[in-house]
XYZ file of C-alpha atoms in Angstrom:
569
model
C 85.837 134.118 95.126
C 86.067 134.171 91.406
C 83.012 135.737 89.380
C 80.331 133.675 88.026
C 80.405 132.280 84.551
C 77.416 134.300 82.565
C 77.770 132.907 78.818
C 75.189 130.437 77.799
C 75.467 128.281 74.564
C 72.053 127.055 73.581
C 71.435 124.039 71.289
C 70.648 124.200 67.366
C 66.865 124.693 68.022
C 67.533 127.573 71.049
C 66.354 125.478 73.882
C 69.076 124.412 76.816
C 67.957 120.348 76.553
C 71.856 119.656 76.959
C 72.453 121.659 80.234
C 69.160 120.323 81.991
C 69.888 116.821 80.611
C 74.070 116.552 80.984
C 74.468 112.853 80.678
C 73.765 113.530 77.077
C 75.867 115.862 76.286
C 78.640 113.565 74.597
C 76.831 111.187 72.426
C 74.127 114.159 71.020
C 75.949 117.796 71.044
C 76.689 118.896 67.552
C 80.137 120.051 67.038
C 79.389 123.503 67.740
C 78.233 122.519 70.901
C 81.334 120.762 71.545
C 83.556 123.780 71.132
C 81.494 126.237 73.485
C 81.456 123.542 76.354
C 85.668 122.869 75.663
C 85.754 127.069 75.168
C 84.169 127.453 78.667
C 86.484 124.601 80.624
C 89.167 126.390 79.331
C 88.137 129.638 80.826
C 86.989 127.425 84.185
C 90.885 125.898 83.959
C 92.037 129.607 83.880
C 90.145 130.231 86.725
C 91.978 126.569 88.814
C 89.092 124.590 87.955
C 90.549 120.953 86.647
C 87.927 118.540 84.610
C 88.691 115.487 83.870
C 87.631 113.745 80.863
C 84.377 114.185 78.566
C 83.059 116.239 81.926
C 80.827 118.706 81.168
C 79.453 122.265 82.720
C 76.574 123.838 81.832
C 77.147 127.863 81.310
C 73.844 128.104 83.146
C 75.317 126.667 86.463
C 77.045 128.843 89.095
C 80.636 127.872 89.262
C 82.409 130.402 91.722
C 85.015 128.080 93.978
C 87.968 128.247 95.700
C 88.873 125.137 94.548
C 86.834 122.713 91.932
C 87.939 119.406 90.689
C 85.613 116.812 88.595
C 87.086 113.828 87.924
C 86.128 111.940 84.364
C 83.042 111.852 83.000
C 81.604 114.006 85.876
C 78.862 116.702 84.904
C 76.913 119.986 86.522
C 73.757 120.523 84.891
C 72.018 124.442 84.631
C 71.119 126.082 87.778
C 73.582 124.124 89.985
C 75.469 126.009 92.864
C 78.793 125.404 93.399
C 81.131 126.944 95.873
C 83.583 127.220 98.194
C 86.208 124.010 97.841
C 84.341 120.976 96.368
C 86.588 118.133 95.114
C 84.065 115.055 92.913
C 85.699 111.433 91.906
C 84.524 110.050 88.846
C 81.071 109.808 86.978
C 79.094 111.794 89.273
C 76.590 113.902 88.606
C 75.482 117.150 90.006
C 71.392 117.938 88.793
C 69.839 120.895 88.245
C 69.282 123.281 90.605
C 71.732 121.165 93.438
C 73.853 123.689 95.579
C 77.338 121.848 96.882
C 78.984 124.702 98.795
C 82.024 124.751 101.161
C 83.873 122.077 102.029
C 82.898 118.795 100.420
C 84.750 115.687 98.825
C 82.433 113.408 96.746
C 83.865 109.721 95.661
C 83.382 107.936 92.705
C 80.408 107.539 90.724
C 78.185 109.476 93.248
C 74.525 110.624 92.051
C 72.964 113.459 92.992
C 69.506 114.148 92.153
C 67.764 117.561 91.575
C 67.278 120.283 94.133
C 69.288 119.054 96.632
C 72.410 120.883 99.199
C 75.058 119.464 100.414
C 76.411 122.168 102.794
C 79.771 121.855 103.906
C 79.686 125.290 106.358
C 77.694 126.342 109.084
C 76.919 129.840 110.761
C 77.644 130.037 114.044
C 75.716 131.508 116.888
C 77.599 131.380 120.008
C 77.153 134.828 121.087
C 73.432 136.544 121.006
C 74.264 139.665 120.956
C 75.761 139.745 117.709
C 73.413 139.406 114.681
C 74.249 135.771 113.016
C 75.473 137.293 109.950
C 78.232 138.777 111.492
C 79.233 135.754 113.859
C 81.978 133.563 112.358
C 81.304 130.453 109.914
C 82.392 127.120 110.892
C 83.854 124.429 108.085
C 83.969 120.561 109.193
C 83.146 119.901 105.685
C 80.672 116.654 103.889
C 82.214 113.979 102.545
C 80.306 111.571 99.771
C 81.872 107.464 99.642
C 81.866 105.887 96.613
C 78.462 104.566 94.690
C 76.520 106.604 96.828
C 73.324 107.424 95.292
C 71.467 111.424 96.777
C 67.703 111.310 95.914
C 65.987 115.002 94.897
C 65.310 117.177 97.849
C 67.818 116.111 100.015
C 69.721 118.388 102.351
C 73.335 117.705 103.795
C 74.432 119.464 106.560
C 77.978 119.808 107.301
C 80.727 117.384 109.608
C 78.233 114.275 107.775
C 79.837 111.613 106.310
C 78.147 109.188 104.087
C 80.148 105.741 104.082
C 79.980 104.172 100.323
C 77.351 102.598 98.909
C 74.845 104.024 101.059
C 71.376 105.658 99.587
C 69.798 108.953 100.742
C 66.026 109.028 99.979
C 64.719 111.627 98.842
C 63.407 114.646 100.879
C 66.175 113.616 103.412
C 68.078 115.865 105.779
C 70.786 114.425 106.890
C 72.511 115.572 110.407
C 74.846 112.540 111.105
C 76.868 110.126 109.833
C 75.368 107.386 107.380
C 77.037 104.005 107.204
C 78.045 102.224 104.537
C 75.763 100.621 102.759
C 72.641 102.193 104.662
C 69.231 103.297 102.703
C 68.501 106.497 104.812
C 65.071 108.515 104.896
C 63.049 111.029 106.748
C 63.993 114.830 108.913
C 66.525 113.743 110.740
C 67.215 110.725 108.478
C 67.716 107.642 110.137
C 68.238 103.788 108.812
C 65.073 102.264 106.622
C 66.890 99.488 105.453
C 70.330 98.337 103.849
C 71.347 98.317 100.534
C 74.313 96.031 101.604
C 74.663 93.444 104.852
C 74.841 96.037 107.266
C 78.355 96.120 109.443
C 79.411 93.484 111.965
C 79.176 94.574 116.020
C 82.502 95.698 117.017
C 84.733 92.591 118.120
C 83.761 91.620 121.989
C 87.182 92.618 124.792
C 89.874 89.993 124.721
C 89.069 88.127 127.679
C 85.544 87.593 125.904
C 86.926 87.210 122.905
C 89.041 84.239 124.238
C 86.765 82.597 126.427
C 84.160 82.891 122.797
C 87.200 80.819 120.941
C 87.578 78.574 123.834
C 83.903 77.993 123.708
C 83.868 77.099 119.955
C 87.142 74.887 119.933
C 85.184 72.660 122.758
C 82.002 72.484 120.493
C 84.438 71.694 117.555
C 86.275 68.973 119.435
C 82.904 67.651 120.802
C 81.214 67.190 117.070
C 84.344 66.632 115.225
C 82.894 63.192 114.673
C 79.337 63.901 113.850
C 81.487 66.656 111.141
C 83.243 63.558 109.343
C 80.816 61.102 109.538
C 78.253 63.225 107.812
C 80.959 63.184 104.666
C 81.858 59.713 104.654
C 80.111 57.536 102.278
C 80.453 53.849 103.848
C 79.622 52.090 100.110
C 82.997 53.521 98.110
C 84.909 53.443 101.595
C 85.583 57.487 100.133
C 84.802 61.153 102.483
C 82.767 63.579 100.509
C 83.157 67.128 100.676
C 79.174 67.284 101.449
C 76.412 64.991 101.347
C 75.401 63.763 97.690
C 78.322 65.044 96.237
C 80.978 63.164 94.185
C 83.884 61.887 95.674
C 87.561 64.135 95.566
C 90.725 63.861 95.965
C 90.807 67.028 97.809
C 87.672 65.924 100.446
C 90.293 62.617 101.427
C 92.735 65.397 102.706
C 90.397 67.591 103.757
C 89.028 65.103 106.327
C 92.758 64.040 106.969
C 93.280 68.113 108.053
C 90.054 68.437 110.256
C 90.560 65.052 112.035
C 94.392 66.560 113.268
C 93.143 69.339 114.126
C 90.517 68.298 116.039
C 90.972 64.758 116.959
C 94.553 65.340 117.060
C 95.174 62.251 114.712
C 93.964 60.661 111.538
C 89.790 60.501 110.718
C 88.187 57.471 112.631
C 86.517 56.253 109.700
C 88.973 54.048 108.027
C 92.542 52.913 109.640
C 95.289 55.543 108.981
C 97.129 52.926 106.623
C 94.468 52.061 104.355
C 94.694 56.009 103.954
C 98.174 56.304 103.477
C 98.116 53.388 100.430
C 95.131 54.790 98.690
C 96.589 58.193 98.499
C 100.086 57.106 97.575
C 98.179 54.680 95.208
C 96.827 57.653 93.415
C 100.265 59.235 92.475
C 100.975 58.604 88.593
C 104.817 57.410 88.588
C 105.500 58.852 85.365
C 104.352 62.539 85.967
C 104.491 62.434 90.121
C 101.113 63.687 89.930
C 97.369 63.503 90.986
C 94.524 63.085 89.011
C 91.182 63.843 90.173
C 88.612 60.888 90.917
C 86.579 59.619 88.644
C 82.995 57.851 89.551
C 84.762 54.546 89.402
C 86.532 56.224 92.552
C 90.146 55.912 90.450
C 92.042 58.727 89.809
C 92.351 59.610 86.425
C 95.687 60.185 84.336
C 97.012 63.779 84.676
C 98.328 65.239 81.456
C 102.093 66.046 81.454
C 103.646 69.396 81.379
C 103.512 71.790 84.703
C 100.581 71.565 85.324
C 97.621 69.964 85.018
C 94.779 72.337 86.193
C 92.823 69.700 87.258
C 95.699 67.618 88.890
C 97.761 70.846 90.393
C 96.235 71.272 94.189
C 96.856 67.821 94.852
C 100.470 68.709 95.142
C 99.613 70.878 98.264
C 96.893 68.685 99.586
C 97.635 65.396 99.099
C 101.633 65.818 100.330
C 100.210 67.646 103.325
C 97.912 64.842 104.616
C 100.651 62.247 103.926
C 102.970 63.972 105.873
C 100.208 64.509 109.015
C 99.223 60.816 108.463
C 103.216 59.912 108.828
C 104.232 59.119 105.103
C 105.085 61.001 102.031
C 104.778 60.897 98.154
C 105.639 57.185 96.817
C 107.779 59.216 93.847
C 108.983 62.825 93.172
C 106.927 65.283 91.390
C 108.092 63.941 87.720
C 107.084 66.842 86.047
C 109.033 69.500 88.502
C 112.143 66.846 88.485
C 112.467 66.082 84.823
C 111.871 69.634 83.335
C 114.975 71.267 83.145
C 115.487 74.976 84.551
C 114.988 76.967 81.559
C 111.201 75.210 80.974
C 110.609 76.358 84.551
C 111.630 80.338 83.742
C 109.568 79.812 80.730
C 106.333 78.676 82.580
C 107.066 81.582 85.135
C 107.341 84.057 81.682
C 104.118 82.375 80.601
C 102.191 83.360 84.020
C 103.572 87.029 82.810
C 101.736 86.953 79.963
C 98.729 85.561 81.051
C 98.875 88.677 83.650
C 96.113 86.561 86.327
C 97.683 87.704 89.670
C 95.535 84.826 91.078
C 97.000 82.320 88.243
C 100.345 83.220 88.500
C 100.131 82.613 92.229
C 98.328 78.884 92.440
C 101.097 77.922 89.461
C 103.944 79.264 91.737
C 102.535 77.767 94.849
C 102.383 74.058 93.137
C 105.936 74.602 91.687
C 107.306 75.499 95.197
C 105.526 72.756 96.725
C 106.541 70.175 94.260
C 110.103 71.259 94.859
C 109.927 71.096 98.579
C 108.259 67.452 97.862
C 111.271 66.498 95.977
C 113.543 67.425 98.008
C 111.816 65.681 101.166
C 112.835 62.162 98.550
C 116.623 63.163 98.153
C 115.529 64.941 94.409
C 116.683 68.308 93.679
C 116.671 68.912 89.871
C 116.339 71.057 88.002
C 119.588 72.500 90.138
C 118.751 76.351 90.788
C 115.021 76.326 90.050
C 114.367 77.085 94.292
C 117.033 80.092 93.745
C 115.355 81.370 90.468
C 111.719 80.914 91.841
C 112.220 82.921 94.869
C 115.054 85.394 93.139
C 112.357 85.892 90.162
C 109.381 86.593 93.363
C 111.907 89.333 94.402
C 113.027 91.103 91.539
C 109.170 91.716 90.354
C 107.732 92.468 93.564
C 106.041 95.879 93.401
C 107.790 98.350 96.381
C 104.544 100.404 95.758
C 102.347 96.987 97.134
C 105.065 94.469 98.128
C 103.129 92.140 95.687
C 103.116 91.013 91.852
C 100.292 91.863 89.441
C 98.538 95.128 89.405
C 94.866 95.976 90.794
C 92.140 95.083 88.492
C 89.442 97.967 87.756
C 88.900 100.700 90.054
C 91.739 99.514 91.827
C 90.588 96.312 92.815
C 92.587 94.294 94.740
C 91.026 90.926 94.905
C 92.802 88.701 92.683
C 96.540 90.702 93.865
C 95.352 89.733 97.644
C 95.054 86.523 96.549
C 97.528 85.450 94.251
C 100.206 86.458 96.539
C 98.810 84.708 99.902
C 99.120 81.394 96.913
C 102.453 82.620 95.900
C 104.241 83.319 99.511
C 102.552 80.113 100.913
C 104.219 78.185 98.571
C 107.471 79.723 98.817
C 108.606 82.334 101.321
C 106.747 80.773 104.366
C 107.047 77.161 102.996
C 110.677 77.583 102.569
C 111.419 80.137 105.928
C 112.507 83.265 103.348
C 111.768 86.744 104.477
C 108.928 88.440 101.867
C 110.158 91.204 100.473
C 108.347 95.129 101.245
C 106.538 93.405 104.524
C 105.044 96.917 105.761
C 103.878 97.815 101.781
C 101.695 94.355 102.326
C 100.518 95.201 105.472
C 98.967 98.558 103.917
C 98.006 96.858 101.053
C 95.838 93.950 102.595
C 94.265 96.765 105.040
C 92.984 98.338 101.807
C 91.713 95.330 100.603
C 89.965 94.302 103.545
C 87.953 97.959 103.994
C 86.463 96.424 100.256
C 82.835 95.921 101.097
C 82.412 93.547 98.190
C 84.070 90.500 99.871
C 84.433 91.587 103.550
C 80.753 92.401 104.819
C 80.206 89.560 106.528
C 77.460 88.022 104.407
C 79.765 88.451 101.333
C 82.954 86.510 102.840
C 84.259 83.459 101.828
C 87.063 81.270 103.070
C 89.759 82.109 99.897
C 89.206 85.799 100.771
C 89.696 85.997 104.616
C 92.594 83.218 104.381
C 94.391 85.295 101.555
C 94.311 88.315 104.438
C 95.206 86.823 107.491
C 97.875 85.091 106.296
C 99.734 87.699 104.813
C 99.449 89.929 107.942
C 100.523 87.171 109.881
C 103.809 86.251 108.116
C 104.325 90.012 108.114
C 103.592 90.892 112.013
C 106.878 90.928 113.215
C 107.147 94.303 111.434
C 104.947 95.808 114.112
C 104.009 98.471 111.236
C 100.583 99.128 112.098
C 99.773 96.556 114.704
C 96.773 98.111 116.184
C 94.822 97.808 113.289
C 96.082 94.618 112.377
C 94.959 93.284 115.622
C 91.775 95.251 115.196
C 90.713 93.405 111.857
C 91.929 90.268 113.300
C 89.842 90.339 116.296
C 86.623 91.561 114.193
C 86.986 88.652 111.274
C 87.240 86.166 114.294
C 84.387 87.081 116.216
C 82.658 86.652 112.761
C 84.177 83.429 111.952
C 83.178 82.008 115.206
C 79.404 82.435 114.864
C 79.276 80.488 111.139
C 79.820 77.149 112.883
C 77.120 74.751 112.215
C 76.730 72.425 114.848
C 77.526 68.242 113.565
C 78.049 70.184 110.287
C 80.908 72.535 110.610
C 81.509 75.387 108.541
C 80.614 76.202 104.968
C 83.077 77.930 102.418
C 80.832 80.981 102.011
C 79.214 83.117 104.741
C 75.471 82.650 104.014
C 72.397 85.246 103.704
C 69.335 85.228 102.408
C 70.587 85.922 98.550
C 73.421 83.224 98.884
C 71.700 80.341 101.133
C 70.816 78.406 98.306
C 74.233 77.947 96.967
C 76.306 75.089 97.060
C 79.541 76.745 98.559
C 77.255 78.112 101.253
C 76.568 74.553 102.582
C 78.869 73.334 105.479
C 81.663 70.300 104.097
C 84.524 69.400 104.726
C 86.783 71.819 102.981
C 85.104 75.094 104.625
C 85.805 73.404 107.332
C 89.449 72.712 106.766
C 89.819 76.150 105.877
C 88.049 77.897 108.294
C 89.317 76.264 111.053
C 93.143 77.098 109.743
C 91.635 81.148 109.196
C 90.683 80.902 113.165
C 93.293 79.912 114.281
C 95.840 82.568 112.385
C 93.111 85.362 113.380
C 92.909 84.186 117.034
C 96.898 84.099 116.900
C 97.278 88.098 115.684
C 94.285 88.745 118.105
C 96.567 86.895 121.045
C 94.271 84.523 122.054
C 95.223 81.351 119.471
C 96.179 79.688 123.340
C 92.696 79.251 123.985
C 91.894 77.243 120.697
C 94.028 74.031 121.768
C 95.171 73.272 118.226
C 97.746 74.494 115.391
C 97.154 73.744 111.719
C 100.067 71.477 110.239
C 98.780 70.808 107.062
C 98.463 72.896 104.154
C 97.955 75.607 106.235
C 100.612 75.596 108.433
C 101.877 78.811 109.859
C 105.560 78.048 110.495
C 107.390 76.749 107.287
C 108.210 73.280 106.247
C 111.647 73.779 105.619
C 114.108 75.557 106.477
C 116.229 76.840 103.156
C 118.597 78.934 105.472
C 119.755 76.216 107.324
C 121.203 74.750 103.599
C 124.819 74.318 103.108
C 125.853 77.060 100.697
């Protein structure tokens, strides 16, 4: 081991306020200051220490490692103990008088309050004939998740893991593992509460976990009716995505999807003609688009260019319910038809500099829509824009992620997840093209989906789980890492399953008792749509989609709605 670092700087007035009080340091040392702490972490460097930035360690700790890294803006305040091979993330902190020795990896932004030891060894005592000190040491080693705050007087003992997020009250000693998310106290620690929704059971055996799905489609089937009467307003003749909302263009199609899916034909409510002529009815000839209602129950004038935010999902939706009601768009997609190809590559260069994975995604999803549209009605202009869309997809695909845009902060991957589950839909699987890097998406979405923020199961929402089962389905002929595909799969269903509310069906959001309150937790008609489409693509990568008795068509459709490699070169 290397020897122990003995100089110690003092502030201007010859007391130590700086080493005792670290998170300081950087906004109140004087320059001199400064220079002894950079002086020092260059003799700790010579010695194989690495610090990231603005870290700082106090001359009056005990540095004498194997192997130290701190990551940015991570500090070890006086009296600290630090040995053996200790490896910190970012913006943690190690408080006076703490002892971290052997083994131990601490994430990101990990606190760790005063007089505590995390002990990454143990002596062994197999034989007792020897005296302890001279059996061997064993080293499973600690390791610290992410945002994972250590109260004072804690003690750690080595093999524990402590998932992210979790809290360890003070005066704890910890023997096993901690979940994520788990506020632990007490000798032995156990669970006191939970800092986040605590995690879901593991997923039930297969045949349980069919005959579960089988149960639900039945109940679904059964109250289908009760589900789309509850939206339908008898006085505008209009569905409503929930009681005493306003009318949508969406909640029309929305009902259109649920009724096929569960009725296996159009909603009972009104006759499937009088559907088919409002919706067409709502098309503006000049622009081929769909304005949203307004409370006169006509759709309003979209503006012209590609697109109009408020107009843009209608592409998808209303096209979709046309086609499972037996019709189609009354005119092309004007504004997809008329541009010419060079103002398409210059609204796919504008989506680069606007640099929204999620943006960039919905526009390319509406432009690959409208084009399929148009060419359902004999229109295929501007020639080449198909052939520069999907060539542009794979040129700029990332081989690190198999998708476009980079994580947002601390890597993130929300908005990447999602914009390219909008972007494929709309264009690989709608048009039957292979996506490029398919196993680089599988790892990517099982990074994503590990991201307690939107997969504890009081945090999901519809957009989130869709945006990872379908990607994992289009990509599961790969095989590359099937069994834990199948076990996410399998674990999101059985979760799905139990937010059905019965006559009410599902809401967007999983509820709890922060979120109840909130208008996407309330069942309607498009977490039900949606929902019902994520079931079924779970249930299908779990192998047990059989026992649902439908297959979304609509927007959601697994299999694609045409076939580009079937085209006449």
């Amino acid at each position: 081991m290397s020897p122990t670092t003995t100089t110690q700087p003092t502030t201007t007035s010859g007391r130590h306020d700086l080493d005792y009080e670290p998170w300081r340091f950087w906004s109140e040392a004087d320059a001199a200051q400064r220079d002894r702490q950079q002086a020092l972490q260059e003799e700790l460097a010579g010695r194989g220490v690495r610090c990231g930035e603005r870290c700082f360690v106090s001359a009056l700790a005990s540095v004498t490692t194997d192997v130290l890294e701190l990551g940015d803006r991570t500090y070890v305040a006086a009296g600290a103990v630090i040995s053996g091979d200790v490896r910190a993330g970012r913006d943690c902190s190690v408080n006076p008088y703490t002892v971290v020795r052997g083994e131990v990896r601490i994430g990101d932004a990990v606190r760790i309050g005063a007089h505590t030891s995390l002990l990454g060894f143990n002596h062994t005592m197999d034989d007792p004939d020897t005296e302890i000190h001279r059996q061997p040491l064993r080293v499973q080693g600690i390791t610290i998740g992410d945002d994972v705050w250590i109260g004072s007087h804690v003690v750690v003992l080595d093999g524990v893991r402590v998932g992210g997020k979790a809290v360890l009250a003070a005066g704890a000693v910890v023997t096993k593992d901690v979940p994520p998310g788990a506020v632990v106290g007490g000798n032995p620690a156990r669970v006191l509460k939970w800092r986040t929704a605590p995690p879901a059971p593991e997923a039930p055996p297969r045949d349980d976990l069919a005959a579960a799905v089988a149960r639900f489609a039945d109940a679904a089937r059964a109250q289908a009716r009760a589900v789309l009467d509850r939206c339908w307003d008898p006085a505008t003749g209009l569905f409503l995505d929930a009681p005493g909302v306003s009318a949508t263009v969406r909640a029309q199609c929305d009902a259109v999807e649920v009724a096929d899916l569960l009725l296996d034909g159009p909603p009972p409510q009104l006759p499937a003609t009088e559907q088919v002529d409002r919706l067409r009815s709502w098309q503006d000839a000049s622009t081929g688009m769909m304005g949203e209602l307004g409370p006169d129950g006509v759709a309003r004038r979209p503006v012209t260019g590609l697109f109009d935010p408020e107009a843009a999902y209608h592409v998808l939706s209303v096209g979709y319910a046309l086609e499972l009601l037996g019709s189609r768009f009354a005119h092309p997609v004007a504004v997809v038809s008329d541009a010419s190809l060079e103002d398409v590559l210059h609204g796919l260069r504008e989506q680069d500099r606007l640099a929204d994975p999620w943006a960039t995604g919905h526009w390319v999803d509406v432009l690959g829509t409208a084009l399929h549209r148009n060419r359902e009605l004999g229109v295929d202009t501007p020639p080449g824009a198909t052939e520069a869309l999907l060539g542009r997809l794979l040129s700029r695909a990332d081989p690190r992620t198999g998708m476009w845009g980079r994580p947002g902060p601390d890597g993130d991957l929300l908005l990447t997840v999602n914009g390219y589950y909008r972007a494929t839909r709309g264009t690989f699987a709608q048009h039957g093209v292979p996506v490029p890097y398919p196993e680089r998406v599988v790892d990517t979405v099982l990074a994503h989906v590990r991201d307690a923020r939107y997969f504890h199961p009081g945090r999901q929402n519809a957009c989130n789980v869709l945006d990872v089962a379908h990607p994992l389905w289009l990509t599961r002929a790969t095989g590359h890492r099937s069994d834990e595909v199948v076990d996410v799969a399998r674990t999101l269903l059985g979760q799905a399953l139990g937010r059905w509310v019965p006559d009410q069906g599902f809401a967007f959001r999983a509820s709890d008792a922060s979120t109840a309150s909130l208008p996407q937790a309330r069942p309607g008609l498009q977490g039900t749509e949606m929902w019902l489409a994520i079931v079924w693509i779970l249930a299908d990568l779990a192998g047990v989609s059989d026992a649902l008795g439908y297959r979304p068509r609509g927007v959601h459709r697994p299999e694609p709605a045409a076939d580009l490699g079937a085209s006449q070169i």
